[in-house]
Amino acid sequence: MGSVVAVLILSIMVAMGAKKSSFPYTIALVIVGLFAGWTGEFWMPEDIELSGLLTAEMIFYILLPPLLFEGASGMHIDKLKQNWKPISLLAIPGVVINTTIIGIICWKLVWADVENGMWYGLLLGSILAATDPVSVLALVKTLGAPKRLSVLIEGESLFNDGTAVVLFNILLFTTLAVLSGLDLSVISLIKAGLSEFLWVVLVGAVAGSLCGLFASWILGQSDDHLVEISITLALAFGAFLMAENMGGSGVISVVVAGLLVGNKGIKEGMTPTARIGMHHFWEVFCFLINCALFLLIGYELISVFSWDAHVVYLASVGIGAALIARLVIFPLTTLANIGNPNPVSTRWQVAMWWGGLRGSIPIALLLLVSHVVNHPPEFEFLGEMVTGGQITVYEDMLIIAFSVVLFSLLVQGLTMKSMLRRLGISGSPADAEVRYEVALAEVIGSRAALRRLSALNTQGLISDDDQSTFAEPYRARVRESQETIVELSEANVVHATRVERARRELIMAQIEALHDAERSGNISSAVSITALAGLNKALGESEFIQEEIHDASRTEDEIDTIVEGEVSEVLIPESTESIVGQSQEKSEEE
């Protein structure tokens, strides 16, 4: 318990310092973890022992479910539907291709002379094939990347993780069966692997759907925000355990359940108080988990490096193989662009390639392999009982995988923001656009305050004089902000943004009206389908145009520095002391 408390205290202190310096706190935690691993024996108390805290069971059953749920529940399902082609291609065939490329490179360059080296390479490939959702989600939230790019990166990492874990399990047991001397044909392996893959994915998706729909129904029956928040916590762990006990993928189950609850149960069944409370709860909960996880990752990473020529060679092969395999992003997204009105640009492809971070998942899978090495299992494979053979190259696998994780977190993670800026797909909106939004926010806020003042006065809860005193600054701000809006509306970027936003609203209104007309029987489904096809295509094109407008007008300035000084303090009501003092002065004058 003392070690756990020490991890939490140290990680929170590091995260606080990182946030103040605008440094990605997850990367800072990894660096501090590395430092603790190197120098901990000189300054760390003897009763604090961090090694061994990060186990496969802890990652899969305690840390991973809430992090996956939080990411999936915050993702808009309509955004996923609009980008299903690139995400699905990267999440399934992309993982298989990555596994194959990494496996072949490592086999030929590291284990060419080792018996069954191909199987070792493919097993390692499955460990490194997928981007880690924990690392990606933690990084993307700090980058300020365009929303659709975030959806692509997050969506890929959430789904390809489930694919990689399933593929890993298949390859692990196949490798153990081969090492035990079992004679297997390629055809039988492919059939068994494909059927197992489909079954595990299907069971995970079904379990997640059932859990998500049931939780959404329960949320609609409760008005207690504490109960509703507790339901989401139980769902995160329950969906994972249910799928695993049914022989399915717990990762896929949690992602599906999170998507359903986030887009249905939370929006339709939760009270406003519960939604606010849930957001704060999950934000704090996942922040603490991320803090502890990345600190321990850094601590564990340093344990495998001896920094000799062999380690450097293995690290170079692993990092090179991972980067080369990740190039599959380009052909797969290009394939997804065919017939897509909103294609993924080359600049975004580069960002997705470099943003393929690895973190907790490879470490968890390696820890599972470590358990198998120390305790060879007995299992049934293709109708025969098999005692797993010995994996003789585990130390090499450990060094290669940890090198890739360290490189992706430190090098790719630290350079991702600057790369986005160089590609012109990050940064802040144009100064005119920000000032326009500030003026619009002041008009909206001031008018809301004026309406509420009028209602309070009508109800007799505030006097005419006090209403006038409160209202005057708001009326002045509305006049000034409206003048600013008119002035800035002439700017090209603001004008283009407003026009394109209006086009989207018109298209969406027509789509909704056609759906209503079809449901009421005023038009046939054939007419509706034809008309909606054109409108949906136009909606996708409009989103692409909106992204181009924003990308073309981005600046290098931080948005905080642009907004600072623009928002007027007049939005804050006059102080009670000021109002009462003015009333007293007026009474004395009378």
Phi, psi and omega in degrees: 000322178298322179294319179297314179298320179297319178299314181296314181296312181297316183293322179294319179297317179295316181297320179298315179295321181294318181295325178293331181262008180060028178264137179304117188293332179294320179292320178299321179294321177298316181297315179295322176298318176299316179298318179295323178293324180286315191244003186303327183295340183270337185228345183278135178303148184295331182278359177258116181233111184269334181294137180094348178291325183269098178250165178298319180296320179296317181294310187286320189259343182244311186273320188288314184305311180294325180292318177295317182296316181297320179291317182289320183292337179269002181265130181285124185294331177295324177295322177295318179298320180293336184240027186293330182296301180297323182294314182292322178295321180284329185281335183245286178297329179299318179294318179297316180294318177301315179301315182294315182294312179298318181298315181293317180298312181293323177298310185288326185263343183240314188241033181299326183261006181264136178297135183063028180298330179298319181292324176297318180297316179294322178297316177295323178301320179293331178290324185257001189291319189263149170287148185271119182299327181297312181292317183294314181298318181296325183280314186301325182294342182257000189269333186070032180285159176305148186301317183292323177297320176298319179297318180297313182292314181293316181299316178299313184294324180292319185270324182288341176296315177297319178299316183294320180295318178297314180297322178299313180300318180296313182291327179297310182289328176294316179298316179296323178293318178296317181294333179283352179098006180291131181276116185235140175267152181299319181298314181296323178294316180296316180297313181296318181294317181294316180295319178295319180299310181297320181295312183296317179294316181297314180298318178298317180293319180293315180299317178295321179296314180297314180296317181295316179293320179294316179296321178298320179294317180297320180300327178287345182265350185245146175245004182267115185295329178293320177295318183295319178294321179296326179297317180295323178294316178296324180296319182302314180278323183294318179297321180295311183293322180299313180295317180297320179290336178271001181085018180252187180271116178293327180296311179297322180299314181295319181296314180296315179298318179296319177298316182294313182291320181295328183259350180234296186299313183291319182287320187263329188255340185274144173287156178304320179298318180293322180297316178295314180297320180296318179301314181293320181299309183291328178296313180291315183300311182288330175298315180295319179296314179300319180301307181296319184296310185288330174295315180291327176300312178300320180294318182287328183301321186288344186288342187257357187259130175246353175059045171256181185297324181294317180296317179298319179296312180299318180297318181296317179297314182296314180295316178298317180298318181295318180291321179294315180297326181292343178297349177299342175309316188293306179293325183289318178289328175296320176297320179292336181287342182297121180074007181264120180292346181235072187290157175277121184286164179299321179299319179291325177299318178298317179297319179292324178296312182285338182274012179278079184277149173242146182206253189288326184296309177303322179295317179297317180294322176295321177295326175294318177298320178301319178296319179294322179298318182279334181223081180304124185277162171249126186210167178265130181224117181053042175085000181239145176279130186230138169259118187304138177283171184275127174276108189273349185248028184299321181298319177296317179300319181297314181295315181297311183294317180294326177296318179295317179298313181297317179296316183293321182286315185276307184284303181293318181297318182286333183261357185297318183294317180292327178294318178299322180292318179295327179282350179077024181240018175221182183106185185263158175298164179300152182303317181298322181293319179295315180297323177298314181294323178298314179298318179296319178298322180291323176296313181298313181294317182294318179294324177296319178295320179295320178296319180291322177300317179298319180295318178297321179293319179298323181279357180078018182269354178208145184283166178298319182295315180294323177298316180296319179296315178296320192282330188303312179299324179293318179297320179295320180293323178298316181297314182294318182292324178295322176296320178296319180299315180298318181295313184286340179297340179281342179295141186302313185292320180292316180299313180297320180296316181295318181295315182293323177295322177295320177300317179297319180297319178296316180297315181295323178296320179293319178299314180297319180294320179293322176298315179297319181294323178292318180296324181276353177087010180286331175228155181281161180295328180297315178294318181298316182298316181295315181293319182292329179299314179294320180291319179296322177296317179296325179295318177296319178296324180295320178296320179297317180297318179300318179296319180296319179299313182292318180297320183291338186252006182292148179240167180277347182290146174290139184296329179298323181287332178286316184287327184303127181092345181274322182283125183278144177283359180293342177296335177279126182300156175302148180290155178300319179301319181294314182296313182294321179297319178295322179295319180294318179298321181293322179294319180294322178295322180289000000 
